[in-house]
PDB file of C-alpha atoms in Angstrom:
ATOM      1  CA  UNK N   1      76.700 117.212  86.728  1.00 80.00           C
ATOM      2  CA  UNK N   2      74.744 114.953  84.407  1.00 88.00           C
ATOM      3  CA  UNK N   3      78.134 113.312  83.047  1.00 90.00           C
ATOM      4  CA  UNK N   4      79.371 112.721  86.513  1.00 93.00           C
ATOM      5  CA  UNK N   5      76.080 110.927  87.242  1.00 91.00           C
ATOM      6  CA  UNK N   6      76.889 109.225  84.017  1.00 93.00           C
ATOM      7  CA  UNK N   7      80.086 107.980  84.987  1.00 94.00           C
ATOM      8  CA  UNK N   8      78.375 106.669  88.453  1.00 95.00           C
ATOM      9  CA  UNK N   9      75.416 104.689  86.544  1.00 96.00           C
ATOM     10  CA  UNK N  10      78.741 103.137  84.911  1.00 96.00           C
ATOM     11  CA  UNK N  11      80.681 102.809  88.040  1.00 96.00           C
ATOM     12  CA  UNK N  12      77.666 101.037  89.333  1.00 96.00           C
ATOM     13  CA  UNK N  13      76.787  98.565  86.699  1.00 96.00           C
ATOM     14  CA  UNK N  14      80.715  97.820  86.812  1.00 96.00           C
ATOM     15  CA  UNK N  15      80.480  97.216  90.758  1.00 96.00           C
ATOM     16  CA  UNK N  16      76.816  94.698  89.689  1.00 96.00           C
ATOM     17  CA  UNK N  17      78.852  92.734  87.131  1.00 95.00           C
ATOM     18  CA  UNK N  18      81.613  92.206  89.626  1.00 94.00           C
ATOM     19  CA  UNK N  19      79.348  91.256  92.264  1.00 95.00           C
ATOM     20  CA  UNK N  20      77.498  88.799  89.571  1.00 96.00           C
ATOM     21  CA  UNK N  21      81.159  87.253  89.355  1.00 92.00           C
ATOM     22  CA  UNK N  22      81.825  86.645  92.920  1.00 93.00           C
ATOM     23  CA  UNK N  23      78.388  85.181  92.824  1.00 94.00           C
ATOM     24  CA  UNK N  24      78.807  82.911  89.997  1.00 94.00           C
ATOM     25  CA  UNK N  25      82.265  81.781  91.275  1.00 92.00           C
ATOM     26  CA  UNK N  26      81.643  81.160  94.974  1.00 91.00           C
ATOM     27  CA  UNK N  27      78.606  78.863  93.330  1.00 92.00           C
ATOM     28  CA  UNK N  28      80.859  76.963  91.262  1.00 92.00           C
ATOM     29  CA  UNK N  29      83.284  76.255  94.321  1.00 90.00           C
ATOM     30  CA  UNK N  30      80.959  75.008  96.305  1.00 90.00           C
ATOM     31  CA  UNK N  31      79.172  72.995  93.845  1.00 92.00           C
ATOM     32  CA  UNK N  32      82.566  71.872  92.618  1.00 90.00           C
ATOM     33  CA  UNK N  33      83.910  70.977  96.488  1.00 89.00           C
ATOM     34  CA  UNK N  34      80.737  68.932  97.378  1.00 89.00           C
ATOM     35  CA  UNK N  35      79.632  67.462  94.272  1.00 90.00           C
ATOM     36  CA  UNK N  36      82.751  67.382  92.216  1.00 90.00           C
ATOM     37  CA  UNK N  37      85.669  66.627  94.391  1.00 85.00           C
ATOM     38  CA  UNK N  38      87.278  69.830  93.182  1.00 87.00           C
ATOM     39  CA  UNK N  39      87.198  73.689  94.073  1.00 83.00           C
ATOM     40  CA  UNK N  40      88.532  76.696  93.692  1.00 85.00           C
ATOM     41  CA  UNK N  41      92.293  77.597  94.971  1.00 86.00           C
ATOM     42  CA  UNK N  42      92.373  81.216  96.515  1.00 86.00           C
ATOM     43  CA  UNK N  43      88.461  81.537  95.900  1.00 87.00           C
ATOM     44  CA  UNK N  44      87.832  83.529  99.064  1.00 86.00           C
ATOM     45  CA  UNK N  45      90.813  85.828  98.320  1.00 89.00           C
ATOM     46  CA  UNK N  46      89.109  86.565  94.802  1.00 90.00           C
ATOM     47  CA  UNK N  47      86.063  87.305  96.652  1.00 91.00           C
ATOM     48  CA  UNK N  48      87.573  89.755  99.261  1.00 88.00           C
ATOM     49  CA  UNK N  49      89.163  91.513  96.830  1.00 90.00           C
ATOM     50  CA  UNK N  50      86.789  92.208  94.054  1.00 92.00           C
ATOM     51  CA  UNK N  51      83.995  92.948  97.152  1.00 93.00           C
ATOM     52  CA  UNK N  52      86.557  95.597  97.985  1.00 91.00           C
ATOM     53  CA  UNK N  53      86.410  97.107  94.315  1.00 93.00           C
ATOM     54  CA  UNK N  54      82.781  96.615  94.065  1.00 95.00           C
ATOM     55  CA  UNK N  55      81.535  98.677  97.356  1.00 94.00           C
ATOM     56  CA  UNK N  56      84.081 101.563  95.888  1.00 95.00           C
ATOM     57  CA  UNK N  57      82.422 101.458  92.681  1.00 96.00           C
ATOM     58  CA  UNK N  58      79.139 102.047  93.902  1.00 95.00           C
ATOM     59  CA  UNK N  59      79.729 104.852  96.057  1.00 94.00           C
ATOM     60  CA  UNK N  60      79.574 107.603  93.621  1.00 95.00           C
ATOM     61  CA  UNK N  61      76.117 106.309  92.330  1.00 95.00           C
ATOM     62  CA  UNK N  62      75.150 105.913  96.074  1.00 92.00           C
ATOM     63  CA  UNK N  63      75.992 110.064  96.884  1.00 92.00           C
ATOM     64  CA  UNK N  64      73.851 111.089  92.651  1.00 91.00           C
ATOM     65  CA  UNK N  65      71.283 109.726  94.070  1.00 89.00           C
ATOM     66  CA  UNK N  66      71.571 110.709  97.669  1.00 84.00           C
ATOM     67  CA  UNK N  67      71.112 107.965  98.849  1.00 79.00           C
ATOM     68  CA  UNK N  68      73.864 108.118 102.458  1.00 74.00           C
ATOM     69  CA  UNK N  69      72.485 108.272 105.190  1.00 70.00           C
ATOM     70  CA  UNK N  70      71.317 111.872 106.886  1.00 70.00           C
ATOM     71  CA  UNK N  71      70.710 111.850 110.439  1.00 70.00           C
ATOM     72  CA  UNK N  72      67.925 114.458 110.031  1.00 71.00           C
ATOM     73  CA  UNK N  73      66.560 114.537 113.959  1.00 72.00           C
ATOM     74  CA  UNK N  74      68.327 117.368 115.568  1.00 74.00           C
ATOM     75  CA  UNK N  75      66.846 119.206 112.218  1.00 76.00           C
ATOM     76  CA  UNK N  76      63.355 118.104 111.360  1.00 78.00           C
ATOM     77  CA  UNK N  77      61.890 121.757 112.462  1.00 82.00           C
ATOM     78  CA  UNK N  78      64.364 123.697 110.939  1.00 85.00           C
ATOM     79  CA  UNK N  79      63.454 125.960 107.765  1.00 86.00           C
ATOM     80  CA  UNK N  80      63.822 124.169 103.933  1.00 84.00           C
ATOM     81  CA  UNK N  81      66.611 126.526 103.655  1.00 88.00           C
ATOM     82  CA  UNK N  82      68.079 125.622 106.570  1.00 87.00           C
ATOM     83  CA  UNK N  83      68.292 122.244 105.487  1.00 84.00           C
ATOM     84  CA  UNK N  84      69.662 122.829 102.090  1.00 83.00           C
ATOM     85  CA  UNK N  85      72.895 124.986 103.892  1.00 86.00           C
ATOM     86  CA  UNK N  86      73.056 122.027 105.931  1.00 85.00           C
ATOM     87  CA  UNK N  87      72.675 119.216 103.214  1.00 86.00           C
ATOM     88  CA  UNK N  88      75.450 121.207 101.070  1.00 89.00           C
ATOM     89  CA  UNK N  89      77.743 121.358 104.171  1.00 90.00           C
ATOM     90  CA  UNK N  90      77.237 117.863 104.495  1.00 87.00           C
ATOM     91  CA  UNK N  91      78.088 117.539 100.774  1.00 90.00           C
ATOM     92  CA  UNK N  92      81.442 119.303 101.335  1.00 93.00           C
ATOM     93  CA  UNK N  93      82.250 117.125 103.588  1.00 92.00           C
ATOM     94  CA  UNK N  94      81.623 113.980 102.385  1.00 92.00           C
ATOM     95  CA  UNK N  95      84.001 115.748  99.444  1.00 95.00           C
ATOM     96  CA  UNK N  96      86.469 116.613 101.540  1.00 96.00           C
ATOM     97  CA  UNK N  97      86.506 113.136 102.986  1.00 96.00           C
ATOM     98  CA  UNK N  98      86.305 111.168  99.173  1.00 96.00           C
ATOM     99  CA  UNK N  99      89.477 113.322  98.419  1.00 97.00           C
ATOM    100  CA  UNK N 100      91.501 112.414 101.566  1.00 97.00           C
ATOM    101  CA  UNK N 101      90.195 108.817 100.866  1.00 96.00           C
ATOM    102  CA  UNK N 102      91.326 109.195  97.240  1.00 97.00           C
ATOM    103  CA  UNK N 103      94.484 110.472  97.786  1.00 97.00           C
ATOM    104  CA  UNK N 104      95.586 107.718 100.881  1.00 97.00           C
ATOM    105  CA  UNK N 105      94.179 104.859  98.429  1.00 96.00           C
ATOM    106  CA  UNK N 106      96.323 105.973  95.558  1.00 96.00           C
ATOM    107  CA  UNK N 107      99.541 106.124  98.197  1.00 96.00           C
ATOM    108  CA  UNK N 108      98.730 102.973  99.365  1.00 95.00           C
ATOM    109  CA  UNK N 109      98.662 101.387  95.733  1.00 95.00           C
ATOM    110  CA  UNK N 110     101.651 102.908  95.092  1.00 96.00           C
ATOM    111  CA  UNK N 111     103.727 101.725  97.824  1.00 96.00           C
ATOM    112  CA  UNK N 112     101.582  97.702  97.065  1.00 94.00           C
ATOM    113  CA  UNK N 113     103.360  98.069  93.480  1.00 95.00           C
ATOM    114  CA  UNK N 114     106.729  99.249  94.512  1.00 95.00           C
ATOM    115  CA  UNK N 115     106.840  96.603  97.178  1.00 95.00           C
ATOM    116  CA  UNK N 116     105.393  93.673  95.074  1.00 93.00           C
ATOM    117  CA  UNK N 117     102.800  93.129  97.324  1.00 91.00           C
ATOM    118  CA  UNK N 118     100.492  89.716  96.569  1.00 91.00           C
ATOM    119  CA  UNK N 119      97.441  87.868  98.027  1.00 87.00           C
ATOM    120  CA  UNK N 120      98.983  84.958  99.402  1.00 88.00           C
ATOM    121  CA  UNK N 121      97.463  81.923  97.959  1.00 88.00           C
ATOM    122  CA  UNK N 122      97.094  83.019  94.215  1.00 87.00           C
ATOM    123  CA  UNK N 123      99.781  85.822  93.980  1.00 89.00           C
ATOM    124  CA  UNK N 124      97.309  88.189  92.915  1.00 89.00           C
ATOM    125  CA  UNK N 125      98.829  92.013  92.818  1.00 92.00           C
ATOM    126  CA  UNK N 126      97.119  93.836  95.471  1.00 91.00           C
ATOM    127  CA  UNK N 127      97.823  97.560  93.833  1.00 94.00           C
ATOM    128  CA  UNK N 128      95.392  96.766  91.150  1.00 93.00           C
ATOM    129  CA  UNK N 129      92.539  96.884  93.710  1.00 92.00           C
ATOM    130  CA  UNK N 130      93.815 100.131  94.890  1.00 94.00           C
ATOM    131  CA  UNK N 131      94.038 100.980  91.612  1.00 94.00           C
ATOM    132  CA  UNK N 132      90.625 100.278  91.184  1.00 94.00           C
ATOM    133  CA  UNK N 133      89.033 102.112  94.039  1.00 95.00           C
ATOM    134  CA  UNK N 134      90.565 105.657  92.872  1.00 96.00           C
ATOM    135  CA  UNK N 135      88.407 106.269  89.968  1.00 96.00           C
ATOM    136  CA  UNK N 136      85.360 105.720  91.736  1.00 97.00           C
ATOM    137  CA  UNK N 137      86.413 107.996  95.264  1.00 97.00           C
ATOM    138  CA  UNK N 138      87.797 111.207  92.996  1.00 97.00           C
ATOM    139  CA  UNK N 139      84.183 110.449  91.318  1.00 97.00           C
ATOM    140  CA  UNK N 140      82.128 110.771  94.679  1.00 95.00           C
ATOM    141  CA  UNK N 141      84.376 113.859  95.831  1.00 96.00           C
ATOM    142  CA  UNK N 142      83.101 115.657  92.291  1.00 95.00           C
ATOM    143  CA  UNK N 143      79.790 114.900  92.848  1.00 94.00           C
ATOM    144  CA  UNK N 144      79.734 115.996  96.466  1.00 93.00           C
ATOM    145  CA  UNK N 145      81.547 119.211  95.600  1.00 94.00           C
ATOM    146  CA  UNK N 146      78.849 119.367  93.027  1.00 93.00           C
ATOM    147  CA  UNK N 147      76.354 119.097  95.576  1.00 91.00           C
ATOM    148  CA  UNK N 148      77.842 121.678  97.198  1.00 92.00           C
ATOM    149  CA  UNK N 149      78.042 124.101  94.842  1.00 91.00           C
ATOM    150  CA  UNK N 150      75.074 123.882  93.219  1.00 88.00           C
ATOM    151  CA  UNK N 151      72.656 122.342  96.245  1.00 77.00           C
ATOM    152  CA  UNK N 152      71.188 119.867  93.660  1.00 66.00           C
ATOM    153  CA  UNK N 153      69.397 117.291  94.683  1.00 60.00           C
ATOM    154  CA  UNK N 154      69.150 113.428  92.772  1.00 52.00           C
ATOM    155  CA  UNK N 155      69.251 113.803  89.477  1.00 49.00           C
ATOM    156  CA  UNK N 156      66.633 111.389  88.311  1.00 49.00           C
ATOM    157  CA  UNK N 157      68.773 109.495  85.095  1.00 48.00           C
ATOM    158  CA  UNK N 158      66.250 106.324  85.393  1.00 51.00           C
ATOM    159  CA  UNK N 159      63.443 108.474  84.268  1.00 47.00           C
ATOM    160  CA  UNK N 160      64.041 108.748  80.799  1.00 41.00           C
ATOM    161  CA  UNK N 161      67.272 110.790  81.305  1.00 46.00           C
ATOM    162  CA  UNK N 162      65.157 113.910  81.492  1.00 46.00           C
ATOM    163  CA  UNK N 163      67.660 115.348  83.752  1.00 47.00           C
ATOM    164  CA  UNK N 164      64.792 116.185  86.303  1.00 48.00           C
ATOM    165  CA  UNK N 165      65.942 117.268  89.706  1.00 47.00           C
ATOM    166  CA  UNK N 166      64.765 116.004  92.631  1.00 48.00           C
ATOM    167  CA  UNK N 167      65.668 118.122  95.842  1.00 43.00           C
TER     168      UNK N 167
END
């Protein structure tokens, strides 16, 4: 499990250093378009497209550190134990549903390569942001089913990677 939290830590800093370049280049088109006389061409499909990658990218770090939402109120009085069946059920799930998400993403890119298919200002090959969201869906599917499985909790990898548990 501590690999596959690993990989999300990377996933996530990956997702941060794409959402640093939106940043940066939405910044320079609008500093460019009012100041300069100049922008960017196909700046907003950039944007739309690497936002897509990004929010994939973070969702395996999201479900290590447990961090989707529970609706808890229909079980706030029910037993520890209860919860933890029902926290690894909900784990299952949410790796049943990463799979099925996994699997329609990577048909989808499939079919955007074999047809060509482009942004339509810059040309930009859409497949490669399916391509990009696989990786980081399988990811969240393994670390549900890992949930599952084992009923771990966070595993605390800011804390000087002492692989502490945190139910």
């Amino acid at each position: 499990m501590k690999t596959l939290h690993t990989l999300a830590k990377l996933f996530a800093i990956l997702a941060g250093l794409l959402l640093t370049f939106i940043t940066l280049m939405t910044c320079w088109s609008v500093i460019g378009r009012n100041f300069l006389d100049t922008s960017l061409i196909g700046d907003f499909e950039l944007t739309g497209l690497a936002t897509g990658a990004a929010i994939a990218l973070f969702m395996p770090y999201c479900q290590a550190k447990r961090g989707n939402i529970i609706v808890d109120f229909f079980t706030t009085k029910v037993s520890e134990k209860k919860q933890a069946g029902l926290d690894r059920f909900g784990a299952l799930l949410l790796a049943l549903l990463f799979a099925l998400l996994a699997w329609r993403t990577t048909l989808g890119g499939l079919n955007s390569f074999s047809t060509h298919s482009e942004s339509q200002i810059l040309g930009f090959p859409v497949w490669t942001v399916y391509a990009s969201m696989v990786p980081p869906f399988v990811l969240t599917a393994l670390i549900g089913l890992g949930q599952m499985l084992f009923g771990l909790g966070a595993v605390d990898t800011d804390a000087a990677d002492t692989g502490e548990v945190h139910a």
